[in-house]
mmCIF file of C-alpha atoms in Angstrom:
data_model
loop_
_atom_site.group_PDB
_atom_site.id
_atom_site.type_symbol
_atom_site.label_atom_id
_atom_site.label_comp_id
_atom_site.label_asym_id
_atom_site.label_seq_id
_atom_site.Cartn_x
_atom_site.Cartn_y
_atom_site.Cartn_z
ATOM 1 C CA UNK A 3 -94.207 10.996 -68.834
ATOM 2 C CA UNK A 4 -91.306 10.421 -66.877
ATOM 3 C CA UNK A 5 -92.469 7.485 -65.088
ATOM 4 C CA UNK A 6 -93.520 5.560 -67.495
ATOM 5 C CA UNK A 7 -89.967 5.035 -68.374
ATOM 6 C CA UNK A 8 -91.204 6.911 -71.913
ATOM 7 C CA UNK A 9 -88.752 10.273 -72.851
ATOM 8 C CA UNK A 10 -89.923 13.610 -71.498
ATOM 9 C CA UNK A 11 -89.602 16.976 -72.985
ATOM 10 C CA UNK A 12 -86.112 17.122 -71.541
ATOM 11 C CA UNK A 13 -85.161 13.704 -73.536
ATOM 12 C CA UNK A 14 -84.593 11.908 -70.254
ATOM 13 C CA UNK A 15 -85.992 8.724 -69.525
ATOM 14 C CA UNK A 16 -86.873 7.848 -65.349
ATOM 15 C CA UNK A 17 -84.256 5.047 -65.746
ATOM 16 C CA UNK A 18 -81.741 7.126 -67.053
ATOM 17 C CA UNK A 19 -82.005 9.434 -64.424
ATOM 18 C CA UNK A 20 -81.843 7.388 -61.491
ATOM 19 C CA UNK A 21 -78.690 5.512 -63.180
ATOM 20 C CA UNK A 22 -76.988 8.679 -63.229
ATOM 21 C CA UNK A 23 -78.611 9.856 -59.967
ATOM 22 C CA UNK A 24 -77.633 6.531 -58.385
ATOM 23 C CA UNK A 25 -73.569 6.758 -60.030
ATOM 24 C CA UNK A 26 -73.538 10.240 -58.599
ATOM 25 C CA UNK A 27 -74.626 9.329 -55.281
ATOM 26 C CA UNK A 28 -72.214 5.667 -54.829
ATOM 27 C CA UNK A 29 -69.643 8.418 -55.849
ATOM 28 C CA UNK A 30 -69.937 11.299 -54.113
ATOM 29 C CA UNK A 31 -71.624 9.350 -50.929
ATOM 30 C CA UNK A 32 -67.793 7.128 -50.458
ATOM 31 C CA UNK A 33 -66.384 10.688 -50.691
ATOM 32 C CA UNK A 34 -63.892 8.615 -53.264
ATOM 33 C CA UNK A 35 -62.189 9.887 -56.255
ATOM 34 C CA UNK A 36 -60.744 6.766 -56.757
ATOM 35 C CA UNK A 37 -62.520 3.605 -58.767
ATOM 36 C CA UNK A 38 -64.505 1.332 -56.899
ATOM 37 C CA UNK A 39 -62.927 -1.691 -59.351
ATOM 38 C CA UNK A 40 -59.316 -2.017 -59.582
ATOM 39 C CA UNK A 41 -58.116 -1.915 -63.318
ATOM 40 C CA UNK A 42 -57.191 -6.143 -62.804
ATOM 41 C CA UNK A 43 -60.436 -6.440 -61.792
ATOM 42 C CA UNK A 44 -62.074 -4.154 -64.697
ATOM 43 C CA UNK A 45 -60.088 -6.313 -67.073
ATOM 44 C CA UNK A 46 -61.532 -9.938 -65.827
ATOM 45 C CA UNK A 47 -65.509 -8.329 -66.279
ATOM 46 C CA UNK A 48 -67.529 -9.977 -68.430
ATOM 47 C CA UNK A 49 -69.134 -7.609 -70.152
ATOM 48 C CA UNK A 50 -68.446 -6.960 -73.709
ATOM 49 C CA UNK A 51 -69.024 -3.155 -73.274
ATOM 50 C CA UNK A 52 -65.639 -2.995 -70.767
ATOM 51 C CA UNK A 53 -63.274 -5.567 -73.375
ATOM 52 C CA UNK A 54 -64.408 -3.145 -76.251
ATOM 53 C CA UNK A 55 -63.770 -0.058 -74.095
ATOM 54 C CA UNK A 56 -60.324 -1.371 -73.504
ATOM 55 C CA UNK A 57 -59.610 -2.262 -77.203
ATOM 56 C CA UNK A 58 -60.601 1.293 -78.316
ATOM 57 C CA UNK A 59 -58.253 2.980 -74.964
ATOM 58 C CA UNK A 60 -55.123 0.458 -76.151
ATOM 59 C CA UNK A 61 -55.512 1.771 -79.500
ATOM 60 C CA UNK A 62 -54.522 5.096 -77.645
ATOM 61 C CA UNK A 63 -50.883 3.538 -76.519
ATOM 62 C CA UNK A 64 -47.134 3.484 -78.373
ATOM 63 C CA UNK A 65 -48.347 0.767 -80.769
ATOM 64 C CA UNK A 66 -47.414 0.320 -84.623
ATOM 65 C CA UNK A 67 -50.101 1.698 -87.065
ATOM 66 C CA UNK A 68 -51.074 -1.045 -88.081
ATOM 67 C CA UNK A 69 -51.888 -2.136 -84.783
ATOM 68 C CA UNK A 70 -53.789 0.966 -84.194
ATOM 69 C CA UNK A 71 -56.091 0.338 -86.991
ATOM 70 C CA UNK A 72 -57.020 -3.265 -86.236
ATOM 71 C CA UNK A 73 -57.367 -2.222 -82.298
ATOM 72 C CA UNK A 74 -59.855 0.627 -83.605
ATOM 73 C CA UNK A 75 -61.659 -1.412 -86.404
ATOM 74 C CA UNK A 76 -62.328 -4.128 -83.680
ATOM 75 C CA UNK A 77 -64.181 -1.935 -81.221
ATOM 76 C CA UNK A 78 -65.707 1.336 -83.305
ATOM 77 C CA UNK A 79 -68.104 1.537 -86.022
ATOM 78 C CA UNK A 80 -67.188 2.837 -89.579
ATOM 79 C CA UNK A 81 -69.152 6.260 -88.803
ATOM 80 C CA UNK A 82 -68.052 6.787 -85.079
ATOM 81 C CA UNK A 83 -68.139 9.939 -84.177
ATOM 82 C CA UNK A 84 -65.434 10.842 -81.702
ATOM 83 C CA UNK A 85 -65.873 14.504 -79.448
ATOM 84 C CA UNK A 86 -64.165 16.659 -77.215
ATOM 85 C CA UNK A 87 -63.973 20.100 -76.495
ATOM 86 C CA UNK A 88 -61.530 20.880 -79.266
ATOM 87 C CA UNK A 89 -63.009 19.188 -82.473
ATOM 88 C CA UNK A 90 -65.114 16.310 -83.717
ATOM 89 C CA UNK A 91 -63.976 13.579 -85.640
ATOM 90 C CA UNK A 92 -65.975 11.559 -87.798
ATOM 91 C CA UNK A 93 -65.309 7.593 -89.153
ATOM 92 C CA UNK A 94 -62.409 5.521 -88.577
ATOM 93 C CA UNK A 95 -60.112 7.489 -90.179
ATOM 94 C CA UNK A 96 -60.241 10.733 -88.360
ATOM 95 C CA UNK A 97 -60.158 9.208 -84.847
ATOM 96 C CA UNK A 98 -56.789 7.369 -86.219
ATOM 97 C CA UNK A 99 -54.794 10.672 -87.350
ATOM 98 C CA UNK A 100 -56.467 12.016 -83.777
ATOM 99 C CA UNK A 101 -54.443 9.241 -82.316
ATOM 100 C CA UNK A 102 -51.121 9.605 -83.872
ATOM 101 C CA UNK A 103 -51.204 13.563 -83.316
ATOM 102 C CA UNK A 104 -51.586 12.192 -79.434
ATOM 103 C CA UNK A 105 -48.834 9.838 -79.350
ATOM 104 C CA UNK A 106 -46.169 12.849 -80.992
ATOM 105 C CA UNK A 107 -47.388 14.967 -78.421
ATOM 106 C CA UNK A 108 -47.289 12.577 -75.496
ATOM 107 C CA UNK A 109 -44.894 10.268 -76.626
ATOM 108 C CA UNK A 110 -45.609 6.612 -74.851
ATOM 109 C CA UNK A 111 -48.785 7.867 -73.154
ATOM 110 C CA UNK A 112 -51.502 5.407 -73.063
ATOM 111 C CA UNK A 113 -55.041 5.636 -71.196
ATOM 112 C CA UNK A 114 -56.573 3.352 -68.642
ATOM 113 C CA UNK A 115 -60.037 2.677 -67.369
ATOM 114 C CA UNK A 116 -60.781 3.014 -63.877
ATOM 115 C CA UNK A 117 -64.591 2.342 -64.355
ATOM 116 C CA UNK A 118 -67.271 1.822 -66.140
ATOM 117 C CA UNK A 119 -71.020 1.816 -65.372
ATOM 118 C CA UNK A 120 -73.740 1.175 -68.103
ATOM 119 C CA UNK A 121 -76.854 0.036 -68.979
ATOM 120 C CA UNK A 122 -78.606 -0.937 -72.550
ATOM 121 C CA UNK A 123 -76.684 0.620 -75.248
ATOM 122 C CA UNK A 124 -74.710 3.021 -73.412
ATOM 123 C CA UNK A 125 -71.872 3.474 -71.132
ATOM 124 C CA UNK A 126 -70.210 6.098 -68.889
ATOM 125 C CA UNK A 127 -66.415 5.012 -68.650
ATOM 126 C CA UNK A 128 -64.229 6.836 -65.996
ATOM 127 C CA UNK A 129 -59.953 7.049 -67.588
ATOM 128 C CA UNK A 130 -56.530 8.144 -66.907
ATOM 129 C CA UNK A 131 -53.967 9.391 -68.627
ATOM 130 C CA UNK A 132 -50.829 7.351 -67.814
ATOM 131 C CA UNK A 133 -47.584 9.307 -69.776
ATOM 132 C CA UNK A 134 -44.942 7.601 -71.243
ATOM 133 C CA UNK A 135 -42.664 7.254 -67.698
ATOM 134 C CA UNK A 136 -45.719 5.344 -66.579
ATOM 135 C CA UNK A 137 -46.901 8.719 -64.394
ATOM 136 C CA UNK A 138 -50.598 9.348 -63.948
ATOM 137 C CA UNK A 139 -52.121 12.789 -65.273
ATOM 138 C CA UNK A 140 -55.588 13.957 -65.798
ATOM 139 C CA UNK A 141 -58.462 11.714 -65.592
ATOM 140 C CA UNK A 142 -61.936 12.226 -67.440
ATOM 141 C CA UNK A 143 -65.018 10.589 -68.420
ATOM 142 C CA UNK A 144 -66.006 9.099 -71.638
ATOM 143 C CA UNK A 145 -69.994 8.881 -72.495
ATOM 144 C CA UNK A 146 -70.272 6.019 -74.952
ATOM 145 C CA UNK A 147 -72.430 4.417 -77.171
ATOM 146 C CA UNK A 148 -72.791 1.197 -79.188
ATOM 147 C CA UNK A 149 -74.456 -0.221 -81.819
ATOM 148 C CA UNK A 150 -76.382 -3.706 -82.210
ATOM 149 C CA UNK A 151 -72.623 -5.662 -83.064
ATOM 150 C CA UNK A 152 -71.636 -4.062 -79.511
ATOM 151 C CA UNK A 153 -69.022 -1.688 -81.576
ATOM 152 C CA UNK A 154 -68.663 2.131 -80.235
ATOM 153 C CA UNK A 155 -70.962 4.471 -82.476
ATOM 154 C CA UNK A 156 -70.415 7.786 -79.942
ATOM 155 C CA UNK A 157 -67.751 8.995 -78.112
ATOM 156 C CA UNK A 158 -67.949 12.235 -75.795
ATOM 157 C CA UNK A 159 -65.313 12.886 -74.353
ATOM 158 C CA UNK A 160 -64.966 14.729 -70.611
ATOM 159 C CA UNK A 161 -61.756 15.621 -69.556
ATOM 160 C CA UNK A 162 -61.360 16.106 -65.338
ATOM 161 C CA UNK A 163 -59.843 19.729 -66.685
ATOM 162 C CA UNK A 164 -59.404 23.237 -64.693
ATOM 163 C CA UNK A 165 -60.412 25.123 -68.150
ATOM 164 C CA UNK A 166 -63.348 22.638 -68.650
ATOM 165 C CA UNK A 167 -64.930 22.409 -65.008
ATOM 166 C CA UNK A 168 -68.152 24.237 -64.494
ATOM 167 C CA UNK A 169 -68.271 27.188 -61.828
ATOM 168 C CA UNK A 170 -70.525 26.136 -59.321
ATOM 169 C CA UNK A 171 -71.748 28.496 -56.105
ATOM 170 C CA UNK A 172 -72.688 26.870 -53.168
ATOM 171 C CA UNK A 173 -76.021 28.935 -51.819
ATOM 172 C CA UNK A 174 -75.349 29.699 -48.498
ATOM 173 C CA UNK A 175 -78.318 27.905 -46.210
ATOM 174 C CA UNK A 176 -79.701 31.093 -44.784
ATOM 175 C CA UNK A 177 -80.579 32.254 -48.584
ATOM 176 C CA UNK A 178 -82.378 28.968 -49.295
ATOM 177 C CA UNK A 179 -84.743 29.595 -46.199
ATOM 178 C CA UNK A 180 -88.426 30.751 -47.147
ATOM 179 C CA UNK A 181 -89.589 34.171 -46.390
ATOM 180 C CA UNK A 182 -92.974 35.702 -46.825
#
């Protein structure tokens, strides 16, 4: 019953919904594409969620290998399982060798957060790519997960794409109206 907070058929809980409900509407009502936190100000939050976030998005940068692997160990678990529209990656390993294929294809490109909301165990992070001449590019959303240590067990990945965005009609008002 989906006031009782409990899961319906759908899987949803009430709160769920109206976190997303209430995201979508502080977005869409500013009529902003930009964050509402600056990325200085993302940085200085609290919350363990955002400093893990940001260890597993540095691990994206021009860094050695090593450092890769000690960014990624420190914020994902050993069975994280990494998608996006292309392929899913499984354990530590596989997100790494995602990771260096990225940096030889976009050499000194890096990803930054622009926001995060959350609640519980989960987390809907809003990022940018940033290419290696320090030029922003696509943005897209990552819907996260993480475990009782507070490490990242889930990562699916949105990117703000032409070739992934969903058609969507706009009904003109006249066809909504009622008619007997």
């Amino acid at each position: 019953m989906i006031g009782s907070g409990q899961h319906n058929a759908g899987g949803l809980t009430r709160r769920a919904f109206v976190a997303a409900s209430n995201l979508a509407a502080g977005w869409t009502a500013t009529g902003r594409t930009t964050p509402f936190l600056s990325s200085a100000k993302l940085k200085n939050m609290s919350d363990p969620r955002v400093s893990t976030y940001d260890t597993y998005l540095s691990a994206w940068s021009a860094i050695s290998d090593e450092e890769r692997t000690k960014r990624l160990r420190e914020s994902l678990s050993t069975d994280i399982v990494f998608a996006n529209p292309l392929q899913t990656r499984h354990g530590i390993t596989e997100v790494i060798e995602h990771l260096e294929v990225f940096q030889k294809r976009t050499p000194g490109g890096s990803f930054r957060m622009n926001n995060m909301v959350g609640w519980d165990d989960h987390a809907l992070a809003e990022w940018q790519l940033v290419d290696g001449a320090g030029n922003p590019g696509f943005s897209g959303y990552d819907v996260i997960a993480f475990d009782g240590q507070g490490l990242i067990t889930t990562i699916l990945l949105f990117g703000n794409l032409e070739a992934q965005k969903l058609a969507w009609r706009r009904r003109h008002p006249a066809e909504l109206a009622v008619t007997e």
